[in-house]
Coordinates of C-alpha atoms in Angstrom, one line a residue:
Chain A
X1 CA 78.0 98.1 90.3
X2 CA 79.3 101.6 90.2
X3 CA 77.1 104.6 90.2
X4 CA 78.0 106.7 87.1
X5 CA 78.3 110.3 88.2
X6 CA 79.5 113.2 86.2
X7 CA 82.1 114.2 88.7
X8 CA 84.7 111.5 89.5
X9 CA 86.1 113.6 92.3
X10 CA 82.7 113.6 94.0
X11 CA 82.5 109.9 93.5
X12 CA 85.9 109.4 95.2
X13 CA 84.8 111.4 98.2
X14 CA 81.6 109.5 98.6
X15 CA 83.7 106.3 98.4
X16 CA 86.0 107.5 101.2
X17 CA 83.0 108.4 103.3
X18 CA 81.6 104.9 102.8
X19 CA 84.9 103.4 103.7
X20 CA 84.8 105.5 106.9
X21 CA 81.5 103.9 107.8
X22 CA 83.2 100.5 107.5
X23 CA 82.1 99.5 104.0
X24 CA 84.5 96.9 102.7
X25 CA 83.0 97.0 99.1
X26 CA 83.8 100.8 99.0
X27 CA 87.4 100.0 100.1
X28 CA 87.7 97.5 97.2
X29 CA 86.4 100.1 94.8
X30 CA 88.7 102.7 96.1
X31 CA 91.6 100.3 95.6
X32 CA 90.4 99.5 92.1
X33 CA 90.4 103.2 91.2
X34 CA 93.6 104.2 92.9
X35 CA 95.8 101.1 93.5
X36 CA 97.2 101.1 90.0
X37 CA 98.6 104.6 89.8
X38 CA 99.7 104.6 93.4
X39 CA 101.8 101.5 92.6
X40 CA 103.3 103.2 89.5
X41 CA 104.1 106.3 91.4
X42 CA 105.5 104.5 94.5
X43 CA 107.7 102.4 92.1
X44 CA 109.3 105.7 90.8
X45 CA 110.4 106.4 94.4
X46 CA 111.6 103.0 95.4
X47 CA 113.2 100.3 93.2
X48 CA 112.4 97.4 95.5
X49 CA 108.9 96.0 94.5
X50 CA 108.6 94.3 97.9
X51 CA 108.9 97.6 99.8
X52 CA 106.4 99.2 97.3
X53 CA 103.9 96.4 97.8
X54 CA 104.1 96.6 101.6
X55 CA 103.8 100.4 101.5
X56 CA 100.7 100.1 99.2
X57 CA 99.0 97.6 101.5
X58 CA 99.9 99.8 104.5
X59 CA 98.3 102.8 102.7
X60 CA 95.0 101.1 102.3
X61 CA 95.0 99.7 105.8
X62 CA 95.7 103.3 107.0
X63 CA 92.8 104.5 104.8
X64 CA 90.5 101.9 106.4
X65 CA 91.4 103.3 109.8
X66 CA 91.5 107.0 109.0
X67 CA 88.7 107.4 106.5
X68 CA 86.2 108.4 109.1
X69 CA 88.3 111.4 109.9
X70 CA 88.7 112.4 106.3
X71 CA 87.6 116.0 105.5
X72 CA 86.5 116.3 101.9
X73 CA 88.6 119.3 101.0
X74 CA 91.1 118.5 98.3
X75 CA 91.4 115.6 95.8
X76 CA 91.1 112.2 97.2
X77 CA 94.1 111.2 95.1
X78 CA 96.3 113.9 96.8
X79 CA 95.1 112.6 100.2
X80 CA 96.0 109.0 99.3
X81 CA 99.4 110.1 98.0
X82 CA 100.4 111.9 101.2
X83 CA 99.5 108.7 103.1
X84 CA 101.3 106.4 100.6
X85 CA 104.5 108.3 100.4
X86 CA 104.8 108.4 104.2
X87 CA 104.1 104.7 104.4
X88 CA 106.9 104.2 101.9
X89 CA 109.2 106.3 104.0
X90 CA 108.2 104.2 107.1
X91 CA 109.2 101.1 105.2
X92 CA 112.5 102.6 104.0
X93 CA 113.3 103.6 107.6
X94 CA 112.7 100.0 108.8
X95 CA 114.8 98.4 106.1
X96 CA 117.0 100.8 104.3
X97 CA 118.0 99.7 100.8
X98 CA 121.6 98.7 100.4
X99 CA 122.4 101.7 98.3
X100 CA 120.9 105.2 98.6
X101 CA 117.7 105.5 96.6
X102 CA 119.1 108.7 95.0
X103 CA 121.8 106.6 93.2
X104 CA 119.4 104.3 91.5
X105 CA 116.9 104.5 88.7
X106 CA 113.6 105.4 90.5
X107 CA 114.4 109.0 91.2
X108 CA 115.5 109.6 87.7
X109 CA 112.1 108.3 86.8
X110 CA 110.5 111.0 88.9
X111 CA 112.5 113.7 87.2
X112 CA 111.9 112.3 83.7
X113 CA 108.2 111.5 84.1
X114 CA 106.6 113.8 86.7
X115 CA 108.5 117.0 86.9
X116 CA 108.1 117.9 83.1
X117 CA 104.4 117.2 83.4
X118 CA 104.2 119.3 86.5
X119 CA 106.0 122.3 85.1
X120 CA 105.4 121.9 81.4
X121 CA 107.6 123.2 78.6
X122 CA 107.9 126.6 80.3
X123 CA 110.6 128.8 81.4
X124 CA 110.2 127.2 84.8
X125 CA 110.6 123.8 83.4
X126 CA 113.7 124.7 81.5
X127 CA 115.2 126.3 84.6
X128 CA 114.5 123.2 86.6
X129 CA 116.0 121.1 83.9
X130 CA 119.2 123.0 84.2
X131 CA 119.7 121.8 87.8
X132 CA 121.9 118.8 88.7
X133 CA 119.8 115.6 89.1
X134 CA 120.5 115.5 92.8
X135 CA 119.3 119.0 93.3
X136 CA 116.2 118.2 91.2
X137 CA 115.6 115.2 93.4
X138 CA 115.4 117.1 96.6
X139 CA 113.2 119.8 95.1
X140 CA 110.8 117.2 93.7
X141 CA 110.7 115.3 97.0
X142 CA 110.0 118.5 99.1
X143 CA 107.7 120.4 96.7
X144 CA 106.1 117.7 94.5
X145 CA 105.6 115.1 97.2
X146 CA 105.1 117.6 100.0
X147 CA 107.7 116.0 102.3
X148 CA 109.5 117.6 105.2
X149 CA 113.3 117.9 104.9
X150 CA 113.6 115.0 107.3
X151 CA 111.2 112.8 105.3
X152 CA 113.0 113.7 102.1
X153 CA 116.2 112.7 103.7
X154 CA 114.8 109.3 104.5
X155 CA 113.4 108.8 101.0
X156 CA 116.6 109.8 99.3
X157 CA 118.9 108.1 101.8
X158 CA 120.9 111.2 102.5
X159 CA 121.4 113.2 105.7
X160 CA 119.0 116.0 106.6
X161 CA 121.8 118.6 106.4
X162 CA 122.5 117.5 102.8
X163 CA 118.8 118.0 101.9
X164 CA 118.9 121.5 103.3
X165 CA 122.1 122.5 101.6
X166 CA 121.0 121.1 98.3
X167 CA 117.7 122.9 98.6
X168 CA 119.3 126.2 99.2
X169 CA 121.8 125.6 96.4
X170 CA 119.0 124.8 94.0
X171 CA 117.2 128.0 95.0
X172 CA 120.3 130.0 94.4
X173 CA 120.9 128.5 91.0
X174 CA 117.2 129.0 90.0
X175 CA 117.3 132.6 91.0
X176 CA 120.4 133.2 88.8
X177 CA 118.9 131.3 85.8
X178 CA 115.5 133.0 86.0
X179 CA 116.7 136.5 86.7
Chain B
X1 CA 116.0 140.4 91.2
X2 CA 113.5 137.4 91.0
X3 CA 114.0 136.2 94.5
X4 CA 110.9 134.2 94.0
X5 CA 112.2 132.1 91.2
X6 CA 112.7 129.0 93.3
X7 CA 109.5 129.8 95.1
X8 CA 107.5 129.9 91.8
X9 CA 108.9 126.5 90.8
X10 CA 107.9 125.1 94.2
X11 CA 104.4 126.6 93.8
X12 CA 104.0 125.1 90.4
X13 CA 105.2 121.7 91.6
X14 CA 102.9 121.9 94.6
X15 CA 99.9 122.7 92.4
X16 CA 100.7 119.7 90.2
X17 CA 101.0 117.6 93.4
X18 CA 97.3 118.1 93.8
X19 CA 96.8 115.9 90.8
X20 CA 99.0 112.9 91.7
X21 CA 97.0 110.5 89.6
X22 CA 97.6 112.6 86.5
X23 CA 101.3 112.7 87.2
X24 CA 101.4 108.9 87.6
X25 CA 99.3 107.8 84.7
X26 CA 100.3 110.4 82.2
X27 CA 104.0 109.6 82.9
X28 CA 103.5 105.8 82.8
X29 CA 104.9 105.3 79.3
X30 CA 107.4 102.9 80.6
X31 CA 104.6 100.4 80.5
X32 CA 103.7 97.7 82.9
X33 CA 107.3 96.9 83.9
X34 CA 107.6 99.7 86.4
X35 CA 103.8 99.9 86.9
X36 CA 101.2 97.6 88.2
X37 CA 100.0 94.5 86.5
X38 CA 96.6 93.0 87.4
X39 CA 98.1 90.0 89.2
X40 CA 100.3 92.2 91.4
X41 CA 97.3 94.5 92.2
X42 CA 95.1 91.5 93.1
X43 CA 97.8 90.0 95.3
X44 CA 98.2 93.3 97.2
X45 CA 94.5 93.6 97.7
X46 CA 94.4 90.0 99.0
X47 CA 97.2 91.1 101.5
X48 CA 95.1 94.0 102.6
X49 CA 92.0 91.9 103.1
X50 CA 94.0 89.3 105.0
X51 CA 95.2 91.9 107.3
X52 CA 91.7 93.3 107.8
X53 CA 90.4 89.9 108.5
X54 CA 93.1 89.0 111.0
X55 CA 92.1 89.0 114.6
X56 CA 93.0 92.4 116.2
X57 CA 96.4 92.5 117.9
X58 CA 96.3 91.9 121.7
X59 CA 96.9 94.8 124.0
X60 CA 100.3 93.3 124.8
X61 CA 101.2 93.0 121.1
X62 CA 100.2 96.7 120.6
X63 CA 102.3 97.8 123.6
X64 CA 105.3 95.9 122.3
X65 CA 104.8 97.5 118.9
X66 CA 104.8 101.0 120.6
X67 CA 108.0 100.1 122.4
X68 CA 109.7 99.5 119.0
X69 CA 109.8 95.7 119.1
X70 CA 109.8 94.6 115.4
X71 CA 106.8 92.9 113.9
X72 CA 108.4 89.5 113.5
X73 CA 109.5 89.3 117.2
X74 CA 106.1 90.3 118.7
X75 CA 104.4 86.9 118.0
X76 CA 107.4 85.1 119.5
X77 CA 106.9 87.1 122.7
X78 CA 103.2 86.9 122.9
X79 CA 103.2 83.2 122.2
X80 CA 105.5 82.5 125.1
X81 CA 103.4 80.0 127.2
X82 CA 104.6 81.4 130.5
X83 CA 103.2 84.8 129.6
X84 CA 99.7 83.4 130.0
X85 CA 97.6 85.0 132.6
X86 CA 97.5 81.8 134.7
X87 CA 101.2 81.8 135.1
X88 CA 101.3 85.5 135.9
X89 CA 98.6 85.0 138.6
X90 CA 100.5 82.1 140.1
X91 CA 103.8 83.9 140.4
X92 CA 102.0 86.9 142.0
X93 CA 100.4 84.6 144.5
X94 CA 103.8 82.9 145.1
X95 CA 105.5 86.2 145.8
X96 CA 102.7 87.4 148.1
X97 CA 102.9 84.0 149.9
X98 CA 106.7 84.3 150.3
X99 CA 106.3 87.8 151.8
X100 CA 103.6 86.6 154.2
X101 CA 105.2 83.3 155.3
X102 CA 108.3 85.2 156.3
X103 CA 106.3 87.7 158.3
X104 CA 104.5 85.1 160.4
X105 CA 107.5 83.0 161.1
X106 CA 109.6 85.7 162.6
X107 CA 109.0 88.8 164.6
X108 CA 112.0 90.8 163.5
X109 CA 111.3 90.2 159.8
X110 CA 114.8 89.0 159.0
X111 CA 113.5 85.6 158.0
X112 CA 111.0 87.1 155.6
X113 CA 113.7 88.7 153.6
X114 CA 115.6 85.4 153.5
X115 CA 112.6 83.5 152.3
X116 CA 111.9 86.1 149.7
X117 CA 115.5 86.2 148.5
X118 CA 115.7 82.4 148.3
X119 CA 112.5 82.1 146.4
X120 CA 112.9 85.0 144.0
X121 CA 115.4 83.4 141.6
X122 CA 113.2 80.3 141.4
X123 CA 110.5 82.3 139.7
X124 CA 112.3 83.0 136.4
X125 CA 113.5 79.4 136.5
X126 CA 110.0 78.2 136.7
X127 CA 109.1 80.5 133.8
X128 CA 112.0 79.1 131.8
X129 CA 110.8 75.5 132.5
X130 CA 107.3 76.5 131.4
X131 CA 108.4 78.5 128.3
X132 CA 109.7 75.5 126.3
X133 CA 108.7 72.0 125.6
X134 CA 105.8 70.1 124.1
X135 CA 103.9 69.6 127.4
X136 CA 103.3 73.3 128.0
X137 CA 103.8 75.0 124.7
X138 CA 100.9 74.9 122.2
X139 CA 103.1 76.3 119.5
X140 CA 105.8 73.7 120.1
X141 CA 105.0 71.7 117.0
X142 CA 105.0 74.9 114.9
X143 CA 108.3 76.0 116.5
X144 CA 109.9 72.7 115.7
X145 CA 108.7 72.8 112.1
X146 CA 109.2 76.5 111.4
X147 CA 112.4 77.6 109.7
X148 CA 113.1 79.9 112.6
X149 CA 116.3 80.6 114.2
X150 CA 116.1 78.5 117.4
X151 CA 118.7 80.7 119.1
X152 CA 116.6 83.8 118.5
X153 CA 113.4 82.2 119.7
X154 CA 115.1 80.9 122.8
X155 CA 116.7 84.3 123.5
X156 CA 113.5 86.2 123.0
X157 CA 111.5 83.9 125.2
X158 CA 114.1 83.9 128.0
X159 CA 114.2 87.6 128.0
X160 CA 110.4 87.7 128.1
X161 CA 110.4 85.4 131.1
X162 CA 113.1 87.4 132.8
X163 CA 111.4 90.7 132.3
X164 CA 107.9 89.6 133.5
X165 CA 109.3 87.7 136.5
X166 CA 111.6 90.6 137.4
X167 CA 108.7 93.1 137.2
X168 CA 106.5 91.0 139.6
X169 CA 109.4 90.4 141.9
X170 CA 110.3 94.1 142.0
X171 CA 106.8 95.0 143.0
X172 CA 107.0 92.3 145.7
X173 CA 110.3 93.8 146.9
X174 CA 108.7 97.1 147.4
X175 CA 105.9 95.6 149.4
X176 CA 108.4 94.3 152.0
X177 CA 108.6 97.0 154.7
X178 CA 112.1 96.1 156.0
X179 CA 115.4 94.9 154.6
X180 CA 116.6 98.1 152.9
X181 CA 118.9 97.3 150.0
X182 CA 118.7 93.6 150.6
X183 CA 115.2 93.6 149.2
X184 CA 116.6 93.6 145.7
X185 CA 119.6 91.3 146.5
X186 CA 117.8 88.6 144.5
X187 CA 118.4 90.5 141.2
X188 CA 121.9 89.2 140.3
X189 CA 121.3 85.7 141.7
X190 CA 118.2 85.5 139.5
X191 CA 120.1 86.6 136.5
X192 CA 122.8 84.1 137.3
X193 CA 120.5 81.1 137.6
X194 CA 118.6 82.1 134.4
X195 CA 121.8 82.4 132.3
X196 CA 123.1 79.1 133.6
X197 CA 119.8 77.5 132.7
X198 CA 120.1 79.0 129.2
X199 CA 123.6 77.7 128.9
X200 CA 122.6 74.2 130.1
X201 CA 119.6 74.3 127.8
X202 CA 121.9 74.1 124.9
X203 CA 122.8 70.6 126.1
X204 CA 119.8 69.3 128.0
X205 CA 116.1 70.3 127.8
X206 CA 115.1 73.6 129.3
X207 CA 113.0 71.9 131.9
X208 CA 115.8 69.6 133.1
X209 CA 118.2 72.5 133.1
X210 CA 115.9 74.7 135.1
X211 CA 115.1 71.9 137.6
X212 CA 118.8 71.1 138.1
X213 CA 119.8 74.8 138.5
X214 CA 116.9 75.3 141.0
X215 CA 118.0 72.5 143.2
X216 CA 121.6 73.8 142.9
X217 CA 120.5 77.2 144.0
X218 CA 118.6 75.9 147.1
X219 CA 121.8 73.9 148.0
X220 CA 124.0 77.0 147.7
X221 CA 121.6 79.1 149.8
X222 CA 121.5 76.4 152.5
X223 CA 125.2 76.0 152.7
X224 CA 126.0 79.7 152.5
X225 CA 123.2 80.7 154.9
X226 CA 124.2 77.9 157.3
X227 CA 127.8 79.1 157.4
X228 CA 127.1 82.8 157.8
X229 CA 124.4 85.2 158.7
X230 CA 121.7 86.6 156.4
X231 CA 123.7 89.6 155.4
X232 CA 126.6 87.5 154.3
X233 CA 124.4 85.0 152.5
X234 CA 123.3 87.7 150.1
X235 CA 126.2 90.1 150.6
X236 CA 128.7 91.6 148.2
X237 CA 130.5 88.3 147.7
X238 CA 127.4 86.5 146.5
X239 CA 126.5 89.4 144.3
X240 CA 129.8 89.6 142.6
X241 CA 129.9 85.8 142.1
X242 CA 126.4 86.0 140.7
X243 CA 127.5 88.6 138.2
X244 CA 130.5 86.6 137.2
X245 CA 128.4 83.4 136.8
X246 CA 125.8 85.4 134.7
X247 CA 128.5 86.6 132.3
X248 CA 130.0 83.1 131.9
X249 CA 126.5 81.6 131.5
X250 CA 125.5 84.0 128.8
X251 CA 128.8 83.7 126.9
X252 CA 128.5 79.9 127.0
X253 CA 124.9 80.2 125.8
X254 CA 125.8 82.4 122.8
X255 CA 128.8 80.3 121.9
X256 CA 126.7 77.2 121.8
X257 CA 124.0 78.9 119.8
X258 CA 124.2 76.5 116.8
X259 CA 123.0 73.7 119.1
X260 CA 119.7 75.5 119.6
X261 CA 118.1 74.6 116.3
X262 CA 114.4 74.0 116.7
X263 CA 114.8 70.2 117.1
X264 CA 116.9 70.4 120.3
X265 CA 114.2 72.4 122.1
X266 CA 112.2 69.6 123.6

């Protein structure tokens, strides 16, 4: 049975704190709440369902271990996502997909589904849309997923230097478009 | 003039990143195909629970994980019978014994080094004999039945035996006060007898191979040491020969790898 509280965010934090005290039922509920969207979002970064499933399981195993150190500052969802995307990168490092992720559907999904939602139909959104998909991908990976250049390189399957040069090219184009 | 254009996009993205769930669910119009169906979610949670219920990894397994050994190899190493504490204790005692016997049988300590050098290569051989076979291996039945690469299993276990034996023997070498460089003159002979055992194990059982090579080694030492003095018995000639034999042994082993399917490992 779930306590119905007015603030779902508060509910989430209490769940994580209970997980931190070793409450397996709380972990199950946290999974119930967040497992679905994490799977959806991870699938947009990686086309291999096996890797996504492993990353998802690793995420909740990490949550089980780290929950007692969790500081209730931001959204629980954001905390979960930072863990999940790094577990995904760990998996990609262990068994890189045969072709770079950037070449396949998943990252196009990020650009189609998430970036417009994040930026809206604004001047910013239009400017972002004018970038090449590969430039959009590095910006989404670094800004939207909060990854370091090195992590973004692992996720996209490209060298770190390429991430840096694409980022600076993207910034340059955006400055021109928006000025 | 808007040098902050890119920056404002990044800020907007980062602000949105604080609501990852919204981004996922609001954009999930592709339906269940890319997303998560109930069966998949349940299977993943079952995987999580299984992992949580699994017995905690042993200290050795965690150490191997830290050293970068991959998850599928770790159980092969930790399940090696000769890694068991009893075996480790017995080789430590054997090494101490060898050091001690030598010191009481001779005043100048030359014999001690000979005893140690003669015995040292037998330790990994013993480990090899104890690493394989139904009599000593509780995982033998599983190993035979599992669709595992027999060659890989054999290689992983042999390396495990060699590394543990060598570590104990190296500590033993340090404990011997005299002998200089000769204290580690057992290294290449030990490698040679181990690789020859590995090569022979592609034809005979590991235990028989180890026994035969052990007897052979004792014969060689007796003949060489009888013909020359201690220095010559473990001198450069023997070292180079040992290295050559190691290479030949290992090449033979890898060439005959297909014979090492699980069924031949009795």
